[in-house]
């Protein structure tokens, strides 16, 4: 494996690290990774660095870079929306890799705001063959909240459960809940990047599937209030034509920032397997020469 | 694993063609340095403006999640230093950030070696040895330990929120990790216990060797500092820390300058979007302290 610092964009203002395998797979795309929120490009708990090196072991090159104004990259001159700028930065990264490495297809991995950026890039630029999006956009079914409540109640101690029942009785006296059953604050991305209207989301997913894009989503255990059971994606989108072509994994043992080594290893395994499977599918889809 | 130095990209050739190379050289520059097999990632912020040419400054990262939280803070501090005429280098220890290696490769001795390597590299890049080392958290103690043994220590050591008590630091990491797991995973049943031997702390693994290194890092065992070294402790309870340090055997004659400084940052903060990103007022104070160096 080799790693090389690359600078690109206007006056080399964007900074990244290109991780290359000793032996690349034929016609392999480059996997792009960038910031999750305000974190530098190394990702939460250095996940992107570990993922890049794991991908290289599997024969895949990757570029992790800082978006304008984040990490080691300088801010962009002209003001645009955050998502618009992110997509523009991704496109500069792809331009650079096309010019210097001759690669024309890309995959994108993103967590949180990185997943939102990946979604919009996938919908904007045909060079992107697929995206692996962790805790990006997610839509609740009618069962999401009831299942969430049941899971929280079951997770608490018997005392917590009793107090939960007492709080719902007429004339109940307020009883402080334990840490375990306390509802976490709303997830920040929902306020920063609200879900697209579900109709628009459906249309874009169908469009992506029609053009053969490889779409994978992972929802972690941190999103319990918004995604609470494995069949939620099916319950919301099961009747849509794209449903069987899009992968959505519910991973309650992984948290939003992969704080445990178990979570990091699982995330790396899932992403690497997806990227390698993409290569296999792409090769199978290529007409024989 | 092999890390390569960047080659000239097309944008750099364009800059030469338009005569803007000197301007490009004054911009912060990422680069790789260090011994073969122990490649380190650095970001050099060359001095800019009319005051350029003042002695340089070395920034020593804290550990683990704290280094990620402090990334922006150090970038802004390095930019401030550069605008004040001091070239500044921030870098990642081996096994951390963008440097080579895994977090299980991290040892206290290795990080100390990396501080020395970075100081030499900064001297090579700027033509003069750094006059001030700024260390944050565990990085402050690394700077201390290296300054105590260095043949050419800096003139000033700036210890920001230093970790004087290794065992207490380990315990804080354990508590913060447990709390972050509960908060982040929503449900305690989904928690997965770490593998034996390795301690997990806010997303980073501490090898048994590193745990032992930190556990042994107590005020009593810290090496004496050179008498001429101007040592500033910057922390909310800096006066108490300075008093505690001077009470130790071998340090009684050393003059510590305590600067009481509180700020709104929580370096172990696990939440991406919460809280302050950079403690601006604290950075102005720190930059002023470096600027005092003759």
XYZ file of C-alpha atoms in Angstrom:
583
model
C 0.000 0.000 0.000
C 1.185 3.508 -0.799
C -0.144 6.843 0.411
C 0.443 10.177 -1.243
C -0.638 13.672 -0.278
C -2.529 15.408 -3.061
C -3.620 19.013 -3.392
C -6.113 20.116 -5.989
C -8.800 22.669 -6.735
C -8.292 26.424 -7.036
C -4.630 27.141 -6.202
C -4.341 23.699 -4.645
C -6.586 24.749 -1.786
C -8.074 21.291 -1.205
C -5.946 18.729 0.627
C -6.288 14.971 0.558
C -4.469 11.673 0.810
C -4.575 9.146 -2.016
C -4.211 5.583 -0.770
C -3.214 3.114 -3.454
C -2.986 -0.671 -3.358
C 0.189 -2.427 -4.380
C -1.801 -4.085 -7.118
C -4.943 -2.376 -8.353
C -7.907 -4.303 -9.645
C -8.634 -3.775 -13.319
C -11.090 -0.950 -14.091
C -11.550 -0.285 -10.402
C -13.124 3.000 -9.362
C -11.561 5.253 -6.731
C -13.476 5.461 -3.466
C -13.982 9.040 -2.269
C -14.330 9.945 1.408
C -14.567 13.273 3.098
C -15.542 14.997 6.336
C -18.317 13.893 8.656
C -19.662 17.171 9.955
C -16.817 19.384 11.131
C -14.402 16.516 11.712
C -11.181 16.470 9.689
C -10.932 14.046 6.748
C -9.498 11.252 8.909
C -13.140 10.724 9.932
C -14.670 9.922 13.280
C -12.044 8.133 15.366
C -9.782 7.937 12.299
C -12.257 5.606 10.583
C -11.553 6.949 7.087
C -7.818 6.270 7.440
C -8.441 2.689 8.538
C -11.066 2.192 5.838
C -8.739 3.548 3.139
C -6.013 1.118 4.150
C -8.466 -1.799 4.316
C -9.738 -0.946 0.827
C -6.147 -0.849 -0.443
C -5.604 -4.349 0.898
C -8.625 -5.375 -1.177
C -7.104 -3.781 -4.286
C -9.072 -0.520 -4.238
C -7.634 3.001 -4.274
C -9.284 5.772 -2.306
C -9.010 9.512 -1.873
C -9.958 11.078 1.438
C -9.993 14.838 1.358
C -11.158 17.868 3.289
C -14.006 19.914 1.869
C -13.451 23.662 1.513
C -12.805 25.299 4.868
C -12.640 22.023 6.802
C -9.687 20.039 8.068
C -6.578 21.182 6.204
C -8.365 22.648 3.165
C -8.705 26.378 2.719
C -12.097 28.023 2.497
C -13.671 28.600 -0.899
C -13.752 32.170 -2.111
C -17.321 32.570 -3.245
C -20.161 31.738 -0.931
C -22.566 29.043 -1.981
C -24.711 26.684 -0.009
C -22.912 24.057 2.045
C -24.232 21.204 -0.094
C -23.523 23.029 -3.344
C -19.953 23.634 -2.225
C -19.552 20.016 -1.106
C -20.700 18.710 -4.482
C -18.377 21.168 -6.263
C -15.440 20.010 -4.111
C -16.213 16.358 -4.855
C -16.261 17.172 -8.552
C -12.876 18.903 -8.298
C -11.538 15.765 -6.617
C -12.874 13.616 -9.446
C -11.483 16.006 -12.078
C -8.084 15.779 -10.413
C -8.149 11.977 -10.257
C -9.306 11.780 -13.872
C -6.428 13.990 -14.986
C -3.696 12.445 -12.872
C -4.765 8.805 -12.578
C -7.034 8.381 -15.575
C -9.847 7.041 -13.431
C -13.338 7.816 -14.696
C -15.602 6.036 -12.208
C -15.939 6.706 -8.513
C -17.652 5.367 -5.437
C -18.461 7.566 -2.442
C -18.491 6.717 1.250
C -20.043 9.188 3.675
C -21.212 9.425 7.259
C -23.836 11.890 8.491
C -23.381 15.105 6.487
C -20.912 13.141 4.342
C -23.761 10.760 3.459
C -25.986 13.676 2.541
C -23.231 15.060 0.325
C -22.762 11.625 -1.252
C -26.491 11.403 -2.033
C -26.497 14.754 -3.800
C -23.263 13.995 -5.645
C -24.698 10.677 -6.810
C -27.715 12.537 -8.148
C -25.581 15.191 -9.823
C -22.605 13.514 -11.459
C -22.737 10.448 -13.696
C -19.116 9.573 -12.908
C -20.258 8.378 -9.485
C -21.171 4.723 -9.822
C -22.404 4.228 -6.287
C -22.603 5.538 -2.758
C -22.386 3.967 0.694
C -24.291 6.294 3.007
C -24.236 5.970 6.782
C -26.978 7.745 8.749
C -27.980 9.869 5.797
C -31.585 10.431 4.827
C -34.089 8.069 6.475
C -37.899 7.966 6.505
C -40.067 6.787 9.370
C -42.892 4.282 9.007
C -45.953 4.227 11.236
C -44.180 1.611 13.367
C -40.982 3.576 13.963
C -42.038 5.418 17.091
C -43.957 2.519 18.737
C -41.031 0.144 18.173
C -38.616 2.757 19.479
C -40.683 3.159 22.655
C -40.906 -0.582 23.189
C -37.155 -0.993 22.705
C -36.395 1.787 25.147
C -38.801 0.362 27.689
C -37.370 -3.136 27.309
C -33.821 -1.826 27.592
C -34.400 -0.235 30.985
C -34.406 -1.913 34.375
C -37.664 -3.142 35.938
C -37.629 0.039 37.998
C -37.338 2.137 34.846
C -40.219 0.232 33.267
C -42.407 0.679 36.348
C -41.681 4.407 36.422
C -42.465 4.603 32.702
C -45.893 3.048 33.400
C -46.456 5.332 36.403
C -45.749 8.415 34.342
C -48.606 7.446 32.011
C -51.150 6.846 34.795
C -53.768 9.567 35.510
C -52.517 11.967 38.179
C -49.006 10.598 37.957
C -46.251 12.391 39.793
C -43.236 13.240 37.682
C -40.500 10.712 38.247
C -37.070 11.384 36.830
C -36.113 8.799 34.257
C -32.770 7.043 34.264
C -30.044 7.777 31.754
C -30.788 4.650 29.797
C -34.350 5.494 28.859
C -33.789 9.212 28.445
C -34.503 10.297 24.905
C -31.389 11.659 23.232
C -31.441 15.120 21.705
C -32.654 15.326 18.104
C -30.043 14.293 15.601
C -28.303 17.365 14.284
C -28.336 16.456 10.565
C -32.111 16.548 10.558
C -32.021 20.211 11.392
C -29.018 20.998 9.196
C -30.057 18.874 6.220
C -33.781 18.077 6.405
C -34.973 14.999 4.537
C -36.051 15.692 0.969
C -39.757 15.303 0.395
C -40.422 11.558 0.218
C -41.849 11.838 -3.293
C -38.676 13.539 -4.502
C -36.576 10.923 -2.698
C -38.539 8.134 -4.404
C -38.053 9.731 -7.807
C -34.325 10.207 -7.304
C -33.830 6.645 -6.064
C -35.695 5.285 -9.067
C -33.603 7.441 -11.351
C -30.389 6.220 -9.723
C -31.433 2.591 -10.021
C -32.414 3.147 -13.654
C -28.911 4.335 -14.459
C -27.381 1.360 -12.625
C -26.010 3.220 -9.608
C -25.063 1.088 -6.638
C -26.911 2.577 -3.662
C -26.292 1.304 -0.136
C -27.473 2.792 3.138
C -26.604 1.907 6.707
C -28.605 3.171 9.646
C -26.902 2.860 13.017
C -28.220 2.247 16.508
C -27.789 5.924 17.333
C -30.785 6.750 15.115
C -33.340 4.855 17.174
C -35.815 7.732 17.236
C -35.833 7.856 13.442
C -35.054 4.290 12.429
C -35.923 1.615 14.929
C -36.209 -1.774 13.198
C -34.713 -3.779 10.346
C -37.839 -3.773 8.173
C -38.416 -0.019 8.245
C -37.061 0.635 4.760
C -39.266 -2.158 3.407
C -42.333 -0.774 5.182
C -41.786 2.660 3.657
C -40.499 1.779 0.182
C -41.364 -1.924 -0.240
C -43.848 -1.256 -3.045
C -41.493 0.925 -5.040
C -39.820 -0.540 -8.086
C -36.361 0.464 -6.822
C -36.778 -1.346 -3.486
C -35.045 -4.583 -4.447
C -32.195 -2.723 -6.123
C -31.285 -0.590 -3.124
C -29.648 -1.919 -0.006
C -30.524 -0.555 3.426
C -28.968 -2.237 6.475
C -30.101 -1.517 10.013
C -27.099 -1.993 12.326
C -28.074 -1.435 15.959
C -24.644 -2.594 17.143
C -22.920 0.267 15.319
C -23.159 3.824 16.582
C -23.191 7.062 14.621
C -19.482 7.841 15.023
C -18.255 4.244 15.434
C -16.978 4.847 18.928
C -16.178 1.203 19.612
C -13.590 -0.869 17.787
C -16.357 -3.387 17.111
C -18.353 -0.684 15.329
C -15.316 0.505 13.373
C -14.421 -3.019 12.271
C -18.017 -3.775 11.270
C -18.276 -0.555 9.291
C -15.004 -1.250 7.508
C -16.076 -4.824 6.710
C -19.474 -3.702 5.387
C -18.014 -0.950 3.225
C -15.184 -3.065 1.840
C -17.568 -5.916 1.018
C -19.908 -3.485 -0.746
C -17.096 -1.958 -2.804
C -15.711 -5.357 -3.801
C -19.199 -6.600 -4.672
C -19.668 -3.505 -6.815
C -16.548 -4.427 -8.756
C -17.819 -7.961 -9.259
C -21.191 -6.713 -10.481
C -19.563 -4.166 -12.764
C -17.296 -6.800 -14.262
C -20.266 -9.111 -14.834
C -22.179 -6.302 -16.519
C -19.313 -5.499 -18.909
C -19.884 -6.937 -22.385
C -17.282 -9.528 -23.277
C -14.738 -8.228 -25.751
C 2.948 0.456 3.916
C 4.721 3.222 2.068
C 3.955 6.918 2.263
C 5.141 9.099 -0.559
C 5.916 12.768 -0.730
C 3.614 14.679 -3.043
C 4.820 15.269 -6.517
C 4.137 18.458 -8.400
C 0.569 18.524 -9.614
C -0.603 20.455 -12.615
C -1.901 23.298 -10.520
C 1.603 23.892 -9.199
C 3.015 24.026 -12.707
C 0.349 26.588 -13.556
C 1.418 28.661 -10.587
C 4.999 28.664 -11.733
C 3.837 29.762 -15.163
C 1.931 32.691 -13.758
C 4.711 33.712 -11.421
C 2.773 33.022 -8.243
C 5.059 30.336 -6.844
C 6.373 32.495 -4.011
C 2.816 33.138 -2.878
C 2.100 29.411 -3.038
C 5.118 28.710 -0.845
C 3.685 30.909 1.882
C 0.466 28.912 2.074
C 0.096 26.108 4.613
C 1.727 23.033 3.109
C 1.027 19.385 3.900
C 4.004 17.069 3.740
C 5.351 13.760 4.963
C 8.543 13.439 6.956
C 10.298 11.146 9.381
C 12.299 7.969 9.276
C 11.543 5.186 6.779
C 8.884 2.979 8.311
C 7.759 5.767 10.641
C 6.281 8.315 8.272
C 4.677 11.352 9.904
C 2.132 13.759 8.439
C 2.798 17.431 8.994
C 1.216 20.739 8.059
C 3.656 23.621 7.850
C 2.230 27.120 8.178
C 5.005 29.377 6.835
C 5.305 32.868 8.336
C 3.647 35.521 6.206
C 3.573 39.296 6.075
C 6.079 41.919 7.043
C 6.964 40.257 10.347
C 7.998 36.943 8.761
C 11.282 35.516 9.962
C 10.551 35.282 13.675
C 11.425 32.007 15.405
C 9.145 29.093 14.639
C 6.648 27.267 16.843
C 5.967 23.535 17.203
C 2.481 22.352 18.118
C 2.139 19.006 19.939
C -1.240 17.289 19.618
C -3.167 15.800 22.504
C -4.204 12.120 22.369
C -7.047 10.314 20.582
C -10.420 12.013 20.394
C -8.914 15.146 21.934
C -6.629 15.500 18.904
C -9.621 15.332 16.590
C -11.537 17.898 18.644
C -8.456 20.140 18.768
C -7.664 19.853 15.049
C -9.446 23.070 14.140
C -8.054 24.853 17.188
C -4.478 24.011 16.226
C -5.092 24.999 12.610
C -6.375 28.412 13.682
C -3.532 28.814 16.195
C -0.953 27.915 13.544
C -2.526 30.418 11.141
C -2.352 33.099 13.844
C 1.286 32.273 14.518
C 2.081 32.483 10.807
C 0.398 35.865 10.455
C 2.390 37.080 13.470
C 5.613 36.096 11.722
C 6.247 32.674 13.330
C 6.265 29.635 11.068
C 4.357 26.843 12.786
C 4.269 23.079 12.360
C 1.442 20.837 13.474
C 1.840 17.117 12.949
C 0.381 13.701 13.763
C 2.257 11.194 15.919
C 2.882 7.780 14.376
C -0.293 5.706 14.601
C -2.509 8.801 14.774
C -4.229 11.140 12.321
C -2.838 10.996 8.804
C 0.509 9.476 9.804
C 1.404 5.862 9.188
C 0.630 3.098 11.659
C -2.285 1.947 13.787
C -3.410 3.280 17.142
C -2.133 0.097 18.770
C 1.375 1.163 17.603
C 1.234 4.292 19.769
C 3.588 4.433 22.751
C 4.690 7.324 24.918
C 8.331 6.777 23.937
C 7.397 6.710 20.273
C 5.411 9.940 20.553
C 8.355 11.593 22.331
C 10.615 10.535 19.470
C 8.105 12.028 17.039
C 8.215 15.376 18.877
C 12.009 15.416 18.445
C 11.727 14.434 14.794
C 9.150 17.171 14.178
C 11.294 19.784 15.907
C 14.273 18.849 13.731
C 12.088 18.907 10.635
C 10.753 22.357 11.496
C 14.313 23.620 11.959
C 15.205 22.169 8.571
C 12.185 23.725 6.885
C 12.630 27.207 8.372
C 16.375 27.369 8.899
C 16.120 27.865 12.654
C 15.184 25.702 15.614
C 11.699 26.284 17.021
C 11.777 28.685 19.945
C 8.497 27.584 21.475
C 6.768 24.227 21.831
C 3.050 24.312 22.578
C 1.615 21.050 23.901
C -2.030 20.383 24.638
C -3.249 17.718 27.060
C -1.023 14.658 26.822
C 0.971 16.541 24.175
C 2.044 19.006 26.870
C 3.629 16.192 28.844
C 5.342 14.819 25.744
C 6.809 18.280 25.129
C 7.943 18.364 28.783
C 9.633 14.959 28.591
C 11.388 15.755 25.321
C 12.473 19.235 26.485
C 14.018 17.613 29.576
C 16.295 15.415 27.468
C 16.825 17.575 24.374
C 20.304 18.835 23.535
C 18.692 21.955 22.080
C 15.466 22.539 23.997
C 13.208 25.416 23.017
C 13.389 28.709 24.895
C 9.779 28.407 25.948
C 7.478 25.523 26.804
C 3.794 26.287 26.772
C 1.802 23.571 28.552
C -1.885 23.974 27.749
C -4.377 22.004 29.860
C -1.568 19.568 30.705
C -2.149 16.006 31.925
C 0.035 15.803 35.035
C -1.613 12.748 36.543
C -1.532 9.732 34.206
C -3.679 7.347 36.315
C -6.371 10.010 36.760
C -6.264 10.686 33.017
C -6.806 6.997 32.224
C -9.747 6.881 34.606
C -11.281 9.966 32.981
C -10.896 8.334 29.564
C -12.643 5.192 30.825
C -15.552 7.183 32.271
C -15.944 9.368 29.200
C -15.877 6.309 26.947
C -18.582 4.542 28.955
C -20.786 7.648 28.959
C -20.265 8.222 25.234
C -21.206 4.603 24.459
C -24.506 4.924 26.299
C -25.261 8.280 24.719
C -24.258 7.279 21.219
C -25.765 3.824 20.985
C -29.199 4.813 22.293
C -29.652 1.375 23.838
C -27.255 -0.184 26.342
C -28.068 -3.702 25.102
C -26.345 -2.849 21.829
C -23.045 -2.176 23.566
C -20.217 -4.475 22.707
C -17.427 -5.013 25.191
C -13.861 -4.374 24.006
C -11.438 -7.206 23.445
C -9.219 -8.143 26.358
C -5.918 -6.377 26.899
C -6.695 -3.343 24.795
C -8.451 -0.423 26.460
C -10.854 1.519 24.312
C -11.074 5.235 24.901
C -13.463 7.358 22.877
C -12.883 5.467 19.645
C -9.173 4.808 20.060
C -7.353 1.737 21.316
C -4.692 1.963 23.983
C -2.285 -0.945 23.901
C -1.266 -2.452 27.248
C 2.123 -0.757 26.787
C 0.584 2.680 26.319
C -1.715 2.130 29.305
C 1.314 1.267 31.421
C 3.221 4.285 30.072
C 0.420 6.665 30.990
C -0.253 4.997 34.341
C 3.390 5.555 35.236
C 3.212 9.223 34.282
C 2.872 10.864 37.683
C 4.160 14.271 38.806
C 6.783 12.536 40.966
C 8.286 10.781 37.954
C 8.445 13.733 35.566
C 12.038 14.560 34.633
C 13.543 17.891 35.730
C 13.501 20.651 33.151
C 16.491 22.790 32.166
C 16.714 25.834 34.455
C 16.757 28.308 31.598
C 13.558 26.929 30.059
C 10.689 29.406 30.374
C 7.817 27.099 31.287
C 4.270 28.396 31.193
C 1.331 26.380 32.451
C -1.937 27.495 30.864
C -4.965 25.901 32.503
C -8.034 26.783 34.579
C -6.098 25.857 37.743
C -2.616 26.730 36.509
C -1.434 28.225 39.802
C -2.274 25.055 41.682
C -0.617 22.931 38.995
C 2.524 25.071 39.059
C 2.667 24.865 42.857
C 2.235 21.123 42.690
C 4.978 20.790 40.097
C 7.512 22.869 42.028
C 6.904 20.816 45.160
C 8.325 17.771 43.404
C 11.831 16.632 44.024
C 14.155 17.952 41.346
C 11.739 20.638 40.214
C 11.852 22.928 43.267
C 14.227 25.374 41.633
C 12.344 25.497 38.352
C 10.247 28.565 37.729
C 6.809 27.819 36.318
C 4.681 30.709 35.153
C 1.010 29.924 35.722
C -1.589 31.518 33.479
C -5.148 30.904 34.632
C -7.163 30.390 31.470
C -10.619 28.916 31.124
C -12.366 28.283 27.837
C -15.526 26.692 26.548
C -13.924 23.682 24.833
C -14.386 20.154 26.071
C -11.493 18.333 24.398
C -13.039 14.912 24.981
C -16.338 15.984 23.465
C -17.630 13.109 21.382
C -20.514 14.889 19.691
C -19.717 16.155 16.237
C -22.079 19.079 15.990
C -22.298 20.224 19.588
C -20.365 22.953 21.249
C -17.715 25.413 20.309
C -15.366 24.509 17.486
C -12.516 26.863 18.430
C -11.870 28.683 21.739
C -11.130 32.009 20.058
C -10.349 34.082 23.157
C -7.971 31.431 24.491
C -6.116 31.342 21.184
C -5.588 35.094 21.232
C -4.051 34.745 24.692
C -1.823 31.848 23.633
C -0.664 33.652 20.506
C 0.214 36.627 22.686
C 2.334 34.431 24.953
C 4.321 33.118 22.002
C 4.748 36.656 20.729
C 6.483 37.606 23.995
C 9.459 35.443 23.081
C 12.363 37.803 22.246
